[in-house]
CSV table of C-alpha atoms in Angstrom, one decimal:
chain,number,residue,atom,x,y,z
I,1,MET,CA,237.0,172.7,55.9
I,2,HIS,CA,238.5,175.0,53.2
I,3,PHE,CA,240.6,177.7,54.9
I,4,PRO,CA,239.5,181.1,53.3
I,5,SER,CA,241.8,184.1,52.8
I,6,SER,CA,239.1,186.5,53.6
I,7,VAL,CA,235.6,186.4,55.3
I,8,ASP,CA,232.9,188.8,56.6
I,9,VAL,CA,232.9,187.5,60.2
I,10,ALA,CA,235.6,185.4,62.0
I,11,ILE,CA,234.8,183.7,65.3
I,12,ILE,CA,237.8,182.8,67.5
I,13,GLY,CA,237.0,179.5,69.4
I,14,ALA,CA,234.7,176.7,68.9
I,15,GLY,CA,233.3,176.3,72.3
I,16,ALA,CA,229.8,177.0,73.2
I,17,ALA,CA,230.2,180.8,72.7
I,18,GLY,CA,231.7,180.5,69.3
I,19,LEU,CA,229.1,177.9,68.2
I,20,GLY,CA,226.3,180.0,69.5
I,21,ALA,CA,227.7,183.0,67.5
I,22,ALA,CA,228.0,180.9,64.3
I,23,HIS,CA,224.4,179.6,64.7
I,24,ALA,CA,223.1,183.1,65.0
I,25,LEU,CA,224.8,184.2,61.9
I,26,THR,CA,223.7,181.1,59.8
I,27,ASP,CA,221.0,182.9,57.7
I,28,SER,CA,222.6,186.4,57.8
I,29,GLY,CA,224.1,186.2,54.2
I,30,LEU,CA,227.7,186.8,55.7
I,31,SER,CA,230.6,184.7,55.1
I,32,VAL,CA,231.5,183.2,58.5
I,33,ILE,CA,234.4,181.0,59.9
I,34,VAL,CA,235.1,179.7,63.3
I,35,LEU,CA,238.7,179.3,64.0
I,36,GLU,CA,239.6,176.6,66.6
I,37,ALA,CA,243.0,175.7,68.0
I,38,ARG,CA,242.0,172.1,69.1
I,39,ASP,CA,241.2,169.3,66.9
I,40,ARG,CA,237.6,169.0,68.1
I,41,LEU,CA,234.6,171.2,68.8
I,42,GLY,CA,233.3,172.1,72.4
I,43,GLY,CA,236.2,173.8,74.1
I,44,ARG,CA,235.7,173.1,77.9
I,45,ALA,CA,232.7,170.9,77.0
I,46,TRP,CA,234.2,167.4,76.2
I,47,THR,CA,232.7,164.0,76.4
I,48,VAL,CA,234.9,160.8,76.3
I,49,GLN,CA,234.2,157.2,76.4
I,50,ALA,CA,236.2,156.5,79.4
I,51,SER,CA,235.6,152.7,79.2
I,52,PRO,CA,232.9,150.6,77.2
I,53,GLU,CA,230.6,151.0,80.2
I,54,VAL,CA,231.4,154.6,81.3
I,55,THR,CA,230.7,158.0,79.5
I,56,PHE,CA,232.7,160.8,81.1
I,57,ASP,CA,232.1,164.5,80.8
I,58,VAL,CA,235.8,165.8,81.2
I,59,GLY,CA,234.5,169.2,81.3
I,60,CYS,CA,231.0,170.7,81.9
I,61,GLY,CA,228.4,168.1,82.9
I,62,TRP,CA,225.3,169.7,84.4
I,63,LEU,CA,222.7,171.8,82.7
I,64,HIS,CA,222.4,174.4,85.6
I,65,SER,CA,219.2,176.5,85.7
I,66,ALA,CA,217.7,174.0,83.4
I,67,ASP,CA,214.4,175.9,83.2
I,68,LYS,CA,216.4,178.9,81.6
I,69,ASN,CA,219.2,176.9,80.0
I,70,SER,CA,219.1,177.2,76.2
I,71,PHE,CA,220.8,173.9,75.6
I,72,VAL,CA,217.7,172.2,76.9
I,73,SER,CA,215.7,173.0,74.0
I,74,ILE,CA,218.7,172.2,71.7
I,75,ALA,CA,219.1,168.9,73.4
I,76,ARG,CA,215.4,168.1,72.6
I,77,GLN,CA,215.7,169.2,69.0
I,78,LEU,CA,218.9,167.0,68.4
I,79,GLY,CA,217.3,164.0,70.1
I,80,PHE,CA,219.5,163.9,73.2
I,81,GLU,CA,218.0,162.4,76.3
I,82,LEU,CA,217.7,164.6,79.3
I,83,ASN,CA,218.2,163.1,82.8
I,84,LYS,CA,216.3,164.9,85.6
I,85,ASP,CA,217.3,163.0,88.6
I,86,LEU,CA,218.3,165.2,91.6
I,87,PRO,CA,221.9,166.0,92.0
I,88,PRO,CA,223.7,164.2,94.8
I,89,TRP,CA,225.2,167.3,96.3
I,90,ARG,CA,222.8,167.7,99.4
I,91,GLU,CA,221.1,164.4,99.7
I,92,ARG,CA,221.9,160.7,99.2
I,93,ALA,CA,225.1,160.6,101.3
I,94,TYR,CA,226.7,157.2,101.3
I,95,GLY,CA,228.5,155.6,104.2
I,96,ASN,CA,229.2,157.0,107.5
I,97,ALA,CA,232.0,159.4,106.6
I,98,PHE,CA,229.7,162.3,107.0
I,99,PRO,CA,227.1,161.4,109.6
I,100,GLU,CA,223.6,162.9,109.3
I,101,SER,CA,223.9,165.0,112.2
I,102,GLU,CA,227.2,166.5,111.1
I,103,ARG,CA,225.7,167.0,107.7
I,104,ASP,CA,222.6,169.0,109.2
I,105,ASP,CA,225.0,171.1,111.1
I,106,PHE,CA,227.1,171.9,108.1
I,107,MET,CA,224.1,172.7,105.9
I,108,HIS,CA,222.8,175.1,108.6
I,109,ALA,CA,226.4,176.9,108.6
I,110,MET,CA,226.3,177.0,104.9
I,111,ASP,CA,222.8,178.5,104.6
I,112,ALA,CA,223.8,181.0,107.3
I,113,PHE,CA,227.0,181.9,105.2
I,114,TYR,CA,224.9,182.3,102.1
I,115,GLU,CA,222.5,184.6,104.0
I,116,ARG,CA,225.5,186.8,105.3
I,117,LEU,CA,226.9,186.9,101.9
I,118,TRP,CA,223.7,188.1,100.5
I,119,GLU,CA,223.4,190.8,102.9
I,120,ALA,CA,226.9,192.0,102.2
I,121,ALA,CA,226.1,192.1,98.6
I,122,GLN,CA,223.1,194.3,99.3
I,123,LYS,CA,225.4,196.9,100.7
I,124,GLY,CA,227.1,197.2,97.3
I,125,LYS,CA,230.7,196.6,98.6
I,126,ASP,CA,232.7,194.3,96.4
I,127,GLU,CA,234.7,192.6,99.1
I,128,PRO,CA,236.2,189.1,99.2
I,129,ALA,CA,233.5,186.5,100.0
I,130,SER,CA,235.6,185.3,102.8
I,131,LEU,CA,234.6,188.2,104.9
I,132,SER,CA,231.2,186.7,105.2
I,133,LEU,CA,232.6,183.6,107.1
I,134,GLU,CA,231.7,183.6,110.7
I,135,PRO,CA,235.1,183.9,112.7
I,136,GLY,CA,236.0,180.6,114.2
I,137,ASN,CA,233.1,178.4,112.8
I,138,ARG,CA,234.4,174.9,112.6
I,139,TRP,CA,232.8,174.5,109.1
I,140,ASN,CA,234.7,177.3,107.5
I,141,PRO,CA,237.4,175.1,105.8
I,142,MET,CA,234.6,173.1,104.1
I,143,LEU,CA,232.6,176.2,103.2
I,144,ASP,CA,236.0,177.2,101.4
I,145,ALA,CA,236.0,173.8,99.7
I,146,ILE,CA,232.4,174.4,98.4
I,147,SER,CA,233.6,177.6,96.9
I,148,THR,CA,236.5,175.7,95.2
I,149,TYR,CA,233.8,173.6,93.6
I,150,ILE,CA,231.5,176.3,92.5
I,151,ASN,CA,233.8,179.0,91.7
I,152,GLY,CA,237.2,177.3,91.0
I,153,CYS,CA,238.9,179.4,93.8
I,154,GLU,CA,238.8,179.9,97.5
I,155,LEU,CA,236.6,182.5,99.1
I,156,LYS,CA,239.4,185.1,99.7
I,157,ASP,CA,239.7,185.4,95.9
I,158,MET,CA,236.0,185.5,95.2
I,159,SER,CA,234.1,188.8,94.7
I,160,THR,CA,230.8,189.0,96.8
I,161,LEU,CA,229.0,191.1,94.2
I,162,ASP,CA,230.0,188.6,91.5
I,163,TRP,CA,228.8,185.5,93.5
I,164,ASP,CA,225.5,187.5,94.1
I,165,ALA,CA,225.0,188.2,90.6
I,166,TYR,CA,224.9,184.6,89.4
I,167,GLU,CA,221.5,183.3,88.6
I,168,ASP,CA,220.8,179.8,89.9
I,169,THR,CA,217.3,178.5,89.7
I,170,ASN,CA,218.3,175.2,91.5
I,171,LEU,CA,217.1,173.1,88.7
I,172,ASN,CA,220.0,170.9,87.4
I,173,TRP,CA,219.8,168.3,84.7
I,174,ARG,CA,222.2,166.2,82.7
I,175,VAL,CA,222.6,164.8,79.2
I,176,ARG,CA,222.9,161.0,79.2
I,177,ARG,CA,225.2,160.9,76.2
I,178,GLY,CA,227.3,163.8,77.7
I,179,TYR,CA,227.0,167.6,77.6
I,180,GLY,CA,230.2,167.8,75.5
I,181,ALA,CA,228.6,165.4,72.9
I,182,LEU,CA,225.6,167.6,72.8
I,183,ILE,CA,227.7,170.7,72.2
I,184,ALA,CA,229.7,169.0,69.5
I,185,ALA,CA,226.6,167.9,67.7
I,186,TYR,CA,225.2,171.4,67.9
I,187,GLY,CA,228.4,172.7,66.4
I,188,ALA,CA,228.6,170.0,63.7
I,189,PRO,CA,226.8,172.2,61.0
I,190,CYS,CA,229.0,175.3,61.7
I,191,PRO,CA,231.8,176.3,59.4
I,192,VAL,CA,234.9,175.4,61.5
I,193,ALA,CA,238.5,175.4,60.9
I,194,LEU,CA,240.1,172.9,63.4
I,195,ASN,CA,243.9,172.9,64.4
I,196,CYS,CA,244.0,176.5,63.8
I,197,ASN,CA,245.4,178.5,66.6
I,198,VAL,CA,245.0,182.3,66.6
I,199,THR,CA,247.8,184.3,68.0
I,200,LEU,CA,247.3,187.8,66.5
I,201,ILE,CA,244.4,190.0,65.8
I,202,ASP,CA,245.7,193.1,64.0
I,203,HIS,CA,243.0,195.8,63.8
I,204,SER,CA,245.1,198.6,62.7
I,205,ASP,CA,243.8,198.6,59.2
I,206,LYS,CA,240.3,199.0,57.7
I,207,ARG,CA,240.1,195.1,57.5
I,208,ILE,CA,241.2,193.1,60.5
I,209,ARG,CA,244.2,190.7,59.9
I,210,ILE,CA,244.2,187.4,61.9
I,211,GLY,CA,247.3,185.5,62.3
I,212,THR,CA,246.8,181.8,62.8
I,213,SER,CA,248.8,178.5,62.7
I,214,ARG,CA,247.1,177.8,59.3
I,215,GLY,CA,248.0,181.2,57.8
I,216,THR,CA,246.6,184.7,57.8
I,217,LEU,CA,243.1,185.7,56.9
I,218,THR,CA,241.2,189.1,56.8
I,219,ALA,CA,237.8,189.8,58.2
I,220,ASP,CA,235.5,192.8,58.6
I,221,LYS,CA,234.3,191.9,62.0
I,222,VAL,CA,235.7,189.4,64.7
I,223,ILE,CA,234.1,187.8,67.6
I,224,VAL,CA,236.6,186.7,70.3
I,225,THR,CA,235.4,183.8,72.5
I,226,VAL,CA,238.7,182.6,74.1
I,227,PRO,CA,239.0,182.2,77.8
I,228,THR,CA,240.1,185.0,79.8
I,229,ASN,CA,243.5,183.8,80.7
I,230,LEU,CA,244.6,183.7,77.1
I,231,ILE,CA,243.6,187.4,76.8
I,232,ALA,CA,245.1,188.4,80.2
I,233,GLU,CA,248.4,186.6,79.5
I,234,GLU,CA,248.5,187.8,75.8
I,235,VAL,CA,248.7,184.5,74.4
I,236,LEU,CA,246.2,186.0,72.0
I,237,ARG,CA,247.7,189.4,71.1
I,238,PHE,CA,245.9,192.4,69.8
I,239,SER,CA,247.6,195.1,67.7
I,240,PRO,CA,247.2,197.9,68.6
I,241,PRO,CA,247.0,196.6,72.1
I,242,LEU,CA,243.7,196.6,74.0
I,243,PRO,CA,244.8,197.4,77.7
I,244,ALA,CA,241.2,197.9,78.9
I,245,LYS,CA,240.4,194.2,77.7
I,246,ILE,CA,243.6,192.8,79.1
I,247,ASP,CA,242.7,194.5,82.5
I,248,ALA,CA,239.2,193.1,82.5
I,249,ALA,CA,240.3,189.6,81.5
I,250,ALA,CA,242.9,189.7,84.3
I,251,GLY,CA,240.1,190.7,86.8
I,252,LEU,CA,238.2,187.6,85.6
I,253,PRO,CA,240.7,184.7,85.9
I,254,LEU,CA,239.8,181.0,85.3
I,255,GLY,CA,239.6,179.1,88.4
I,256,VAL,CA,240.5,175.4,88.5
I,257,ASP,CA,238.0,172.6,88.8
I,258,ASP,CA,239.0,169.0,87.8
I,259,LYS,CA,237.4,165.6,87.6
I,260,VAL,CA,238.6,162.0,87.9
I,261,MET,CA,236.8,159.0,86.7
I,262,LEU,CA,237.4,155.6,88.5
I,263,ALA,CA,236.1,152.2,87.4
I,264,LEU,CA,234.1,150.6,90.1
I,265,GLY,CA,234.1,146.8,90.6
I,266,ASP,CA,231.1,145.0,92.2
I,267,ALA,CA,229.2,148.2,91.3
I,268,GLU,CA,225.8,146.6,92.0
I,269,ALA,CA,226.7,146.7,95.9
I,270,PHE,CA,226.7,150.6,95.8
I,271,PRO,CA,223.7,152.8,95.3
I,272,THR,CA,223.3,154.7,92.0
I,273,GLU,CA,223.6,158.5,92.1
I,274,GLY,CA,225.1,158.5,95.6
I,275,ASN,CA,227.3,161.0,97.1
I,276,LEU,CA,230.4,160.5,99.2
I,277,ARG,CA,232.5,163.0,101.1
I,278,GLY,CA,233.7,163.3,104.6
I,279,ALA,CA,233.3,165.7,107.4
I,280,THR,CA,237.1,166.4,107.0
I,281,MET,CA,237.1,170.0,108.3
I,282,ARG,CA,239.6,171.0,105.6
I,283,THR,CA,239.6,172.7,102.2
I,284,GLU,CA,241.8,170.3,100.4
I,285,MET,CA,239.3,167.5,99.8
I,286,GLY,CA,237.4,165.8,97.0
I,287,THR,CA,233.7,165.1,96.7
I,288,TYR,CA,232.4,161.9,94.9
I,289,HIS,CA,229.6,160.9,92.8
I,290,ILE,CA,228.8,157.1,93.1
I,291,ARG,CA,227.5,155.5,90.0
I,292,PRO,CA,226.3,158.4,87.9
I,293,PHE,CA,223.6,157.3,85.5
I,294,GLY,CA,224.0,153.9,87.2
I,295,GLN,CA,227.4,153.4,85.6
I,296,PRO,CA,230.0,151.1,87.2
I,297,CYS,CA,232.2,154.1,88.4
I,298,ILE,CA,232.9,156.9,90.9
I,299,GLU,CA,233.5,160.3,89.7
I,300,GLY,CA,235.6,162.7,91.7
I,301,PHE,CA,235.6,166.4,91.8
I,302,PHE,CA,238.3,168.8,93.0
I,303,GLY,CA,238.7,172.5,92.8
I,304,GLY,CA,240.8,175.7,93.7
I,305,SER,CA,244.4,175.6,94.7
I,306,PHE,CA,244.1,172.0,95.7
I,307,ALA,CA,243.0,171.0,92.1
I,308,ARG,CA,246.0,173.0,90.9
I,309,GLU,CA,248.4,171.2,93.2
I,310,LEU,CA,247.2,167.8,92.1
I,311,GLU,CA,247.5,168.9,88.4
I,312,ASP,CA,251.0,170.0,89.0
I,313,ALA,CA,251.8,166.6,90.6
I,314,GLY,CA,251.4,165.0,87.2
I,315,ASP,CA,249.3,162.4,85.4
I,316,GLY,CA,247.5,160.2,87.9
I,317,ALA,CA,247.6,162.4,90.9
I,318,PHE,CA,243.8,162.8,90.9
I,319,ALA,CA,243.2,159.2,90.8
I,320,ALA,CA,245.8,158.3,93.4
I,321,HIS,CA,244.5,160.9,95.8
I,322,SER,CA,240.9,159.9,95.1
I,323,ILE,CA,241.5,156.2,95.8
I,324,ASP,CA,243.3,157.1,99.1
I,325,GLU,CA,240.6,159.5,100.2
I,326,ILE,CA,237.8,156.9,99.3
I,327,ALA,CA,239.7,154.1,101.1
I,328,GLY,CA,239.9,156.5,104.2
I,329,PHE,CA,236.1,156.8,104.1
I,330,LEU,CA,235.2,153.2,103.2
I,331,GLY,CA,238.0,151.0,104.3
I,332,ASN,CA,241.0,149.6,102.5
I,333,ASP,CA,239.1,146.7,100.8
I,334,ILE,CA,237.6,149.4,98.3
I,335,ARG,CA,241.0,149.9,96.8
I,336,ARG,CA,240.9,146.7,94.7
I,337,LYS,CA,237.6,147.6,93.3
I,338,LEU,CA,238.8,151.0,92.1
I,339,LYS,CA,240.7,151.5,88.7
I,340,PRO,CA,241.8,154.9,87.2
I,341,LEU,CA,240.0,155.6,83.8
I,342,CYS,CA,240.3,159.3,83.1
I,343,GLU,CA,241.1,162.6,84.6
I,344,SER,CA,241.0,166.3,83.5
I,345,ARG,CA,243.8,168.8,83.9
I,346,TRP,CA,242.2,172.0,82.7
I,347,ALA,CA,244.9,174.4,84.1
I,348,HIS,CA,247.4,172.6,82.0
I,349,ASP,CA,245.4,172.7,78.8
I,350,PRO,CA,247.2,175.4,76.7
I,351,PHE,CA,243.9,176.5,75.1
I,352,ALA,CA,242.0,176.9,78.4
I,353,ARG,CA,244.5,177.4,81.2
I,354,GLY,CA,241.7,176.9,83.9
I,355,SER,CA,238.2,175.8,84.0
I,356,TYR,CA,235.8,178.8,84.2
I,357,SER,CA,236.0,182.5,85.3
I,358,HIS,CA,235.3,184.2,88.8
I,359,ALA,CA,235.6,187.8,89.4
I,360,LEU,CA,238.3,188.9,91.8
I,361,PRO,CA,237.1,191.1,94.8
I,362,GLY,CA,236.6,194.6,93.3
I,363,HIS,CA,236.2,193.3,89.8
I,364,ALA,CA,232.6,192.3,89.4
I,365,GLY,CA,232.3,195.1,86.9
I,366,ASP,CA,234.7,193.6,84.6
I,367,ARG,CA,232.2,191.1,83.0
I,368,ALA,CA,230.5,194.1,81.3
I,369,ALA,CA,233.7,195.7,80.4
I,370,LEU,CA,235.0,192.6,78.7
I,371,ALA,CA,231.8,192.2,76.8
I,372,THR,CA,231.8,195.7,75.4
I,373,PRO,CA,232.6,195.8,71.6
I,374,VAL,CA,235.5,197.9,70.2
I,375,ASP,CA,235.2,200.3,67.4
I,376,GLY,CA,232.1,198.3,66.0
I,377,ARG,CA,234.5,195.6,64.7
I,378,LEU,CA,235.9,193.6,67.6
I,379,PHE,CA,233.1,191.7,69.6
I,380,PHE,CA,233.6,189.6,72.7
I,381,ALA,CA,231.7,186.5,74.1
I,382,GLY,CA,232.3,183.6,76.2
I,383,GLU,CA,231.1,182.5,79.8
I,384,ALA,CA,233.1,185.3,81.3
I,385,THR,CA,231.1,187.9,79.5
I,386,SER,CA,227.7,186.7,80.8
I,387,PRO,CA,226.1,189.0,83.4
I,388,THR,CA,224.3,186.2,85.3
I,389,PHE,CA,225.1,182.8,83.8
I,390,PHE,CA,228.9,183.0,83.9
I,391,THR,CA,230.8,179.8,84.5
I,392,THR,CA,228.1,177.8,82.4
I,393,ALA,CA,228.0,176.4,78.9
I,394,HIS,CA,224.6,178.0,78.3
I,395,GLY,CA,225.8,181.3,79.6
I,396,ALA,CA,228.7,181.0,77.0
I,397,ARG,CA,226.3,180.0,74.2
I,398,ASP,CA,223.9,182.8,74.9
I,399,SER,CA,226.8,185.3,75.0
I,400,GLY,CA,227.8,184.2,71.5
I,401,GLU,CA,224.3,184.9,70.3
I,402,ARG,CA,224.4,188.2,71.9
I,403,ALA,CA,227.7,189.0,70.1
I,404,ALA,CA,226.4,187.9,66.8
I,405,MET,CA,223.4,190.3,67.2
I,406,GLU,CA,225.8,193.1,67.9
I,407,VAL,CA,227.7,192.3,64.6
I,408,LEU,CA,224.4,192.5,62.8
I,409,ALA,CA,223.4,195.7,64.5
I,410,ALA,CA,226.9,197.2,63.5
I,411,LEU,CA,226.2,196.2,59.9
I,412,GLY,CA,222.8,197.7,60.1
I,413,ARG,CA,221.1,194.3,59.7
I,414,SER,CA,219.4,194.0,63.0
């Protein structure tokens, strides 16, 4: 779109939060522009056609807390089919890599851990979640692995109070055409300038000056929706500096979660929506979703420091490790049926530098601190600012809507 020199409201980032803010300002009478560094909409939501037969959500894929998820009604409005099949996380294990008796024992250990975690949170101490592990429990490494999938980090780096604050209604749906495709369609009507990397927000004058890779523009109000790592590392710089925002963002770093998609030959011999993982007693492990939506593929999921190590190992490392691990579970014959299609590397994405936020121990309060407006002119949104739906696309979208309402209130239009 045309790149303006001046607008009423500039929104930084065309992920779910920025698009939510733009939608909320649609009929406000204000001139609005969304500035997006990438060449596409969606941010950490991104759907690709990995092969003619396989659609792959490189980023978020599950509509968590579907009964409270604002993207459910948006999907229906836009004609996106919702899939309500049960997730493969607890049931539908495939093969003998994780025998049922072992699975039951592990689930008991996990439920007991969650109970201790809840009890610790009720005491109000914002301690590392790892302190709720039962000393010596043989399942502790796998409980740590679960944390890497959920939080993008190991338990030692996870705030107990933050974990407890997350709202999960245990209803998880999917979008058949892809969550990323849904969010891109949601953003299609919005006024977005792509390939527009914002590096400076100068709020020293009456009007805010925004420095971008496409030139400079001014705005009365700015809504910042970029990932926390970009604020903490001052990739996006404020002038004058905002040390309280930098500190809050640093307390809410983005963990790492990555996916790999493997084509599966002779797919009809395998169950749809199956789960594969082993009783490996280690944190460095993947978990695998067999034939999501019945597609001829296996999707692998990795988190935490292990995902970061595989990213650092370069392109193809997730696929290579996945094929080795799956062959360890199902036998070497499976190798000839698996072919790498696509993998994510979110920590190496310069505009994300991670997957989604977690509060470090002692920093659960930083979500509210990050969300607080500055001088009635700078407003903040994004999944990291959501009080209960952080780490999710709908939490991000709702926070963008909240920031837009704060803009309107500051202008006396609420």
